[in-house]
XYZ file of C-alpha atoms in Angstrom:
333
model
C -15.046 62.775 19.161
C -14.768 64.623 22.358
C -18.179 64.658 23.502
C -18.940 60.729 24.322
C -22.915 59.843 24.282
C -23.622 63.146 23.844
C -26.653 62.941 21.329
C -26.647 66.006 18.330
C -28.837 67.152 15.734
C -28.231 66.874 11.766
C -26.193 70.276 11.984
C -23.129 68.824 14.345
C -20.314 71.775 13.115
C -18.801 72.851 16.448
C -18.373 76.432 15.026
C -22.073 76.752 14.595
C -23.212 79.862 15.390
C -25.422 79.002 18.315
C -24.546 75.637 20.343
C -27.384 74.519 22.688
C -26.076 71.617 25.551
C -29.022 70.579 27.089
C -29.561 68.283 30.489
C -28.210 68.002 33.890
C -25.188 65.781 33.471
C -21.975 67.797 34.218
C -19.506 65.999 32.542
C -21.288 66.036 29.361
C -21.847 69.711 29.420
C -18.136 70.384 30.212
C -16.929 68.596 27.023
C -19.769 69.997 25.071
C -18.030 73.470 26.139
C -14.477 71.797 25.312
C -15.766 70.816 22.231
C -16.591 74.097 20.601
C -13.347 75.631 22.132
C -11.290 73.624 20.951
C -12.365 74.226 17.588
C -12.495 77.366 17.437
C -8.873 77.862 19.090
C -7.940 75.368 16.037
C -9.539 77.943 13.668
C -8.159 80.717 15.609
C -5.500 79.940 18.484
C -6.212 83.666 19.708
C -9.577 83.145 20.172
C -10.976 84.596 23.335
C -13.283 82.642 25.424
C -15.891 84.405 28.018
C -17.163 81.706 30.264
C -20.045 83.266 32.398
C -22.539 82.346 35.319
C -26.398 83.577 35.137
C -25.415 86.389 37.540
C -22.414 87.471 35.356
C -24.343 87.843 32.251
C -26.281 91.151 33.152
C -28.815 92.807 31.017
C -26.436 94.537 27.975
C -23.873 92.131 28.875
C -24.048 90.108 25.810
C -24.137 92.892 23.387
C -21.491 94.237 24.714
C -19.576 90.934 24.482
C -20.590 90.097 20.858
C -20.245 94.031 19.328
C -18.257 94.298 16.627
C -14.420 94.205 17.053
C -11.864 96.486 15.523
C -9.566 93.491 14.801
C -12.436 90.615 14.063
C -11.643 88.440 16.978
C -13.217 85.501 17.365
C -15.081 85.013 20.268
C -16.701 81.611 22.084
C -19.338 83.068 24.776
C -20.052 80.293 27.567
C -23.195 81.179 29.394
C -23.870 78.098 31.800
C -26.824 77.274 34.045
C -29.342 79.521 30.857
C -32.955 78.397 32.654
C -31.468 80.845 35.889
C -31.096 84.573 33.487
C -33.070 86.762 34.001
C -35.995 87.989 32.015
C -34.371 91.164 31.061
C -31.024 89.112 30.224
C -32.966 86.254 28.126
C -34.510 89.040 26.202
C -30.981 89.989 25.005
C -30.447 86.159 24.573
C -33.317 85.556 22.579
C -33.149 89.360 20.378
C -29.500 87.766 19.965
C -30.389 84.756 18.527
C -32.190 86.446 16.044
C -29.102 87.902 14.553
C -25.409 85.814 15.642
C -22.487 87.640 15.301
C -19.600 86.606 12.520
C -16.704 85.238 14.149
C -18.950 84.873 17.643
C -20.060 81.148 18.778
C -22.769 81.356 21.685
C -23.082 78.327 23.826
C -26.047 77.796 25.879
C -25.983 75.357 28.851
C -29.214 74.847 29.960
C -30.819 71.856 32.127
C -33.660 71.367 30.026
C -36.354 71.418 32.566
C -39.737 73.724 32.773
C -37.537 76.375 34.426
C -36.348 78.985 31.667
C -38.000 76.519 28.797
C -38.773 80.120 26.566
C -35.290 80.410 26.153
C -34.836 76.638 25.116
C -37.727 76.998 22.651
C -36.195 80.341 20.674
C -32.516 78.487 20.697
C -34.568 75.606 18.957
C -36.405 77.716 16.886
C -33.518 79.608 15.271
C -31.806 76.447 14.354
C -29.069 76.119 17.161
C -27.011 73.387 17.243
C -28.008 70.680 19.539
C -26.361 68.661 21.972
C -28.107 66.595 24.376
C -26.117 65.713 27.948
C -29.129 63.947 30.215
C -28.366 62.325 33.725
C -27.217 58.548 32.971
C -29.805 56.535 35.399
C -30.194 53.666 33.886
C -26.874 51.437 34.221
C -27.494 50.294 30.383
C -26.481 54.193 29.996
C -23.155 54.010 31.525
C -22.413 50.849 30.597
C -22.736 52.128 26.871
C -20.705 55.449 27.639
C -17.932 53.531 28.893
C -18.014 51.438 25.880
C -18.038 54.868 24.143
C -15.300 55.546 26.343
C -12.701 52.667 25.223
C -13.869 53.624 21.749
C -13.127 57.307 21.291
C -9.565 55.943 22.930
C -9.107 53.280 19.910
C -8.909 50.706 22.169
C -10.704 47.696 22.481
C -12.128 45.983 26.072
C -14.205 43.296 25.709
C -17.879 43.419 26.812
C -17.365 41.581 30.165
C -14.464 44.437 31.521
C -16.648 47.007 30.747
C -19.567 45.620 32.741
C -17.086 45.022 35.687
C -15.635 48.665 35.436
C -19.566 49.454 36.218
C -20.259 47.582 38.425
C -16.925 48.313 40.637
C -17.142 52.213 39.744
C -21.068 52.938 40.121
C -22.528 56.285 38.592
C -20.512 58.819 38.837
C -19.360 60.013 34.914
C -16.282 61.365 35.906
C -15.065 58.398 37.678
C -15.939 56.127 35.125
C -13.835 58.649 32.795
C -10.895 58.686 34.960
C -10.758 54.459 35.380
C -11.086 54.171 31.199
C -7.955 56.932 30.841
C -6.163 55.133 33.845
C -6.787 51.811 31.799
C -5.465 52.700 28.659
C -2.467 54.545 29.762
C -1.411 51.581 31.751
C -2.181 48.518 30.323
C -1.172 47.632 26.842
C -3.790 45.235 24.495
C -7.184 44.315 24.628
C -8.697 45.245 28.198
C -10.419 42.537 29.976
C -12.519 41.911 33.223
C -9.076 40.202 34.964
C -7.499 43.583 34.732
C -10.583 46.073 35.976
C -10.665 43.188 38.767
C -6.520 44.110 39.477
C -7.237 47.681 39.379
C -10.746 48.110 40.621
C -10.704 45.150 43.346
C -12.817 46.162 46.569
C -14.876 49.450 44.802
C -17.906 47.409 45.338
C -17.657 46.962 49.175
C -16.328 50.234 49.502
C -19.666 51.467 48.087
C -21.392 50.265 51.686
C -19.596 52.975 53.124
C -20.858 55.611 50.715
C -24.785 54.568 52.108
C -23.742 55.146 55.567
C -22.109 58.452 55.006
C -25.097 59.729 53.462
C -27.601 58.266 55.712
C -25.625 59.873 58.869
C -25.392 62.950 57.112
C -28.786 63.349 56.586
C -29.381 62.520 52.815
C -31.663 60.631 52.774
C -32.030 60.687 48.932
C -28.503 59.880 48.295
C -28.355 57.334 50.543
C -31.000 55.572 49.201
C -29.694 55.912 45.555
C -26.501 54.371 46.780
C -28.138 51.495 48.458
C -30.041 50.439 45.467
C -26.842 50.708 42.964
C -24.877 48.399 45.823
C -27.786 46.176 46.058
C -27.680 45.665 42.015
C -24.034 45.431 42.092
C -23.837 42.620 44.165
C -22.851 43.868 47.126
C -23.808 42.225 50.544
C -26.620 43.455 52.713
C -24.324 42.783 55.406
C -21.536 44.604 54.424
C -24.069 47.534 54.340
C -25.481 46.905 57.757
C -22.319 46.931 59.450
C -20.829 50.337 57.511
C -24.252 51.540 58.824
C -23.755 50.086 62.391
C -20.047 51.999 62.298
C -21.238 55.293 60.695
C -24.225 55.652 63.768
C -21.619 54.498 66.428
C -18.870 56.706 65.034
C -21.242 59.200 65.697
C -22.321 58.679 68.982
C -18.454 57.954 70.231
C -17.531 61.687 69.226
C -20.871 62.994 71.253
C -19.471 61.552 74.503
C -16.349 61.996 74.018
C -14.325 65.232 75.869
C -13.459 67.775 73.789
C -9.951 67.816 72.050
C -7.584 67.962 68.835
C -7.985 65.278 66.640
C -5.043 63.635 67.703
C -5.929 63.335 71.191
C -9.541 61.944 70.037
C -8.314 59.486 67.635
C -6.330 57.542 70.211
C -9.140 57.576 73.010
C -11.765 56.680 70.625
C -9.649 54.627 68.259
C -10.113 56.479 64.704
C -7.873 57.558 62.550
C -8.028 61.498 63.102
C -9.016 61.925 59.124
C -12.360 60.015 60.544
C -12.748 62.537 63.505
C -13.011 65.079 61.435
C -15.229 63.385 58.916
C -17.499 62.307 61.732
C -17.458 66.019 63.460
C -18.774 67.524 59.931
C -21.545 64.330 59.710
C -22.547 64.483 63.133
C -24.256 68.400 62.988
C -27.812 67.908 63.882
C -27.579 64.641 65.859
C -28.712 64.248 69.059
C -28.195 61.535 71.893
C -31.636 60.438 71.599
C -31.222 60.128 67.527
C -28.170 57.965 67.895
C -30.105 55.822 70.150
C -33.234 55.387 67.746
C -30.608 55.008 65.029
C -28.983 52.077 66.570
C -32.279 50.631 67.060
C -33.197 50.992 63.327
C -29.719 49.449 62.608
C -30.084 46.598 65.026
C -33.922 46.160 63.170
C -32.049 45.952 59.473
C -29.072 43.357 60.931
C -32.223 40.675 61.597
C -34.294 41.916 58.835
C -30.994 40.737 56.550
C -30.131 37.450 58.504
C -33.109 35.898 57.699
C -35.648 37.893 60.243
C -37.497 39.470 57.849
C -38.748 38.446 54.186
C -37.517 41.166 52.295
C -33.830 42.500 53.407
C -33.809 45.335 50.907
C -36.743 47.093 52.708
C -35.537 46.558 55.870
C -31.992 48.311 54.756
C -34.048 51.168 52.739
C -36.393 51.925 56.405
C -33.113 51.805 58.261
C -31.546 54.282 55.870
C -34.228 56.812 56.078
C -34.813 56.367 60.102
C -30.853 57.135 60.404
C -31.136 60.232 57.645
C -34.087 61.440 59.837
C -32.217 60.998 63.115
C -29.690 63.233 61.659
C -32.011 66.081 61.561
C -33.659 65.968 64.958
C -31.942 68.867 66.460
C -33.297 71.008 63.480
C -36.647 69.530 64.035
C -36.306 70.701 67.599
């Protein structure tokens, strides 16, 4: 089975005439798309795939696409991002449904929100094929995909390496992909927590450093997403105060420094020059006066972890979003 946790409806034949992928969770939509192609390239190996963006798929696009063919192709028609067509363009969509081609599989990606939800209702309503690919939030989601993971492998990893290939990885779907595939191919026999700890040894701290880059980049969002997966992972407020404390200074080194090539920087400021470039992209928007109330907010979440405050997660979710806002004060003006 190629599409792992993807749920489906009672009619699950890949050549259906209409398949409908529905939620915001990229990898799942991807193999919902490899899916059908794959069989229908089995059926057919000539079969000719038209994968297509919202602003490829013009009004009389489609028909033109799915009109009869002097030599009865078949055809797999990709439309991604559906809930962004047009009207005029989900007309043909929906007049489509109506009547599918022979030969011609349709497949609708479509997020599943309010946005473009007429569409989602008439694939529904004429009896599309189903697949459902929502956002994993929940880390009882992704723990259960990578079990689905090992699974559609045939291998077996016992419960314990697949909670510690979580917990090491984080949230990302791809990643978590990736580590199962790198897994299998290299270790032979059951698959247990020693070996995602030989492989996967240090993710967890490393994920500190994912907080700070968002926060100095501005996101606050993401930042705080990644501090509360850390957090639940086990990870050490301060581990995460410090990659903050380095991310804010990093920043404020590269203001004062004199202009140069990378090179030149990295051995007055001591960083490797991959970080001066990293830290010339994050620090857009900063200003001398937000690096200084960042460092304050930093220096507020160090006590507020070392026992100066009650609650250290709050302090290290207020210094987050004071460092994401300091990012932005030159466009605040």
């Amino acid at each position: 089975m190629l599409v792992a946790m993807a749920r489906k409806n009672a009619s699950d034949d890949p050549l259906a005439p209409v398949t409908l992928a529905v939620g915001q969770e990229d990898l799942l939509l991807d193999r919902a798309v490899r899916e059908v192609v794959a069989a229908a390239k089995a059926a057919d190996a000539d079969t000719d795939v038209r994968d297509l963006t919202p602003d490829q798929l013009q009004p009389g696009t489609l028909a033109e696409l799915t009109s009869p063919s002097l030599f009865a192709e078949r055809k797999v028609v990709v439309v991604r991002d559906a809930q962004d067509l047009s009207a005029d363009t989900v007309k043909d969509v929906k007049a489509y449904l109506g009547a599918p081609a022979e030969e011609i599989t349709l497949v609708l990606l479509h997020a599943g929100g309010a946005k473009g939800k007429g569409l989602l209702d008439a694939a529904r309503k004429a009896g599309a094929r189903e697949v459902a690919c929502p956002k994993m939030t929940k880390p009882a989601d992704r723990l259960a995909f990578v079990r689905g993971e090992f699974r559609t492998t045939g291998r077996s990893a016992t419960p314990e390496a697949c909670q510690a290939l979580v917990d090491a990885i984080g949230s990302d779907l791809r990643e978590l992909a990736s580590a199962v595939s790198q897994l299998v191919a290299d270790v032979e026999g059951t698959i247990d927590e020693a070996v995602v700890g030989r492989y996967y040894t240090g993710r967890a701290e490393a994920s500190s450093f994912t907080v700070a880059d968002r926060a100095v980049e501005g996101r606050a969002a993401e930042a705080l997403e990644a501090l509360r997966w850390s957090l639940s992972t086990g990870v050490a407020p301060v581990l995460i105060t410090s990659a903050l404390a380095q991310g804010v200074r990093a920043i404020g080194k590269l203001q004062s420094a004199r202009g140069g090539r990378p090179g030149d920087l990295a051995r007055e400021l001591g960083m490797p020059p991959w970080k001066i470039d990293r830290v010339r992209q994050q620090m857009r928007g900063w200003t001398p006066d937000g690096v200084a109330v960042a460092l304050r907010a930093v220096a507020e979440a160090d006590a507020g972890v070392k026992g100066g405050g009650d609650d250290p997660e709050y302090a290290l979710e207020k210094a987050v979003v004071a460092i994401a806002r300091a990012a932005r004060s030159r466009g605040r003006g």
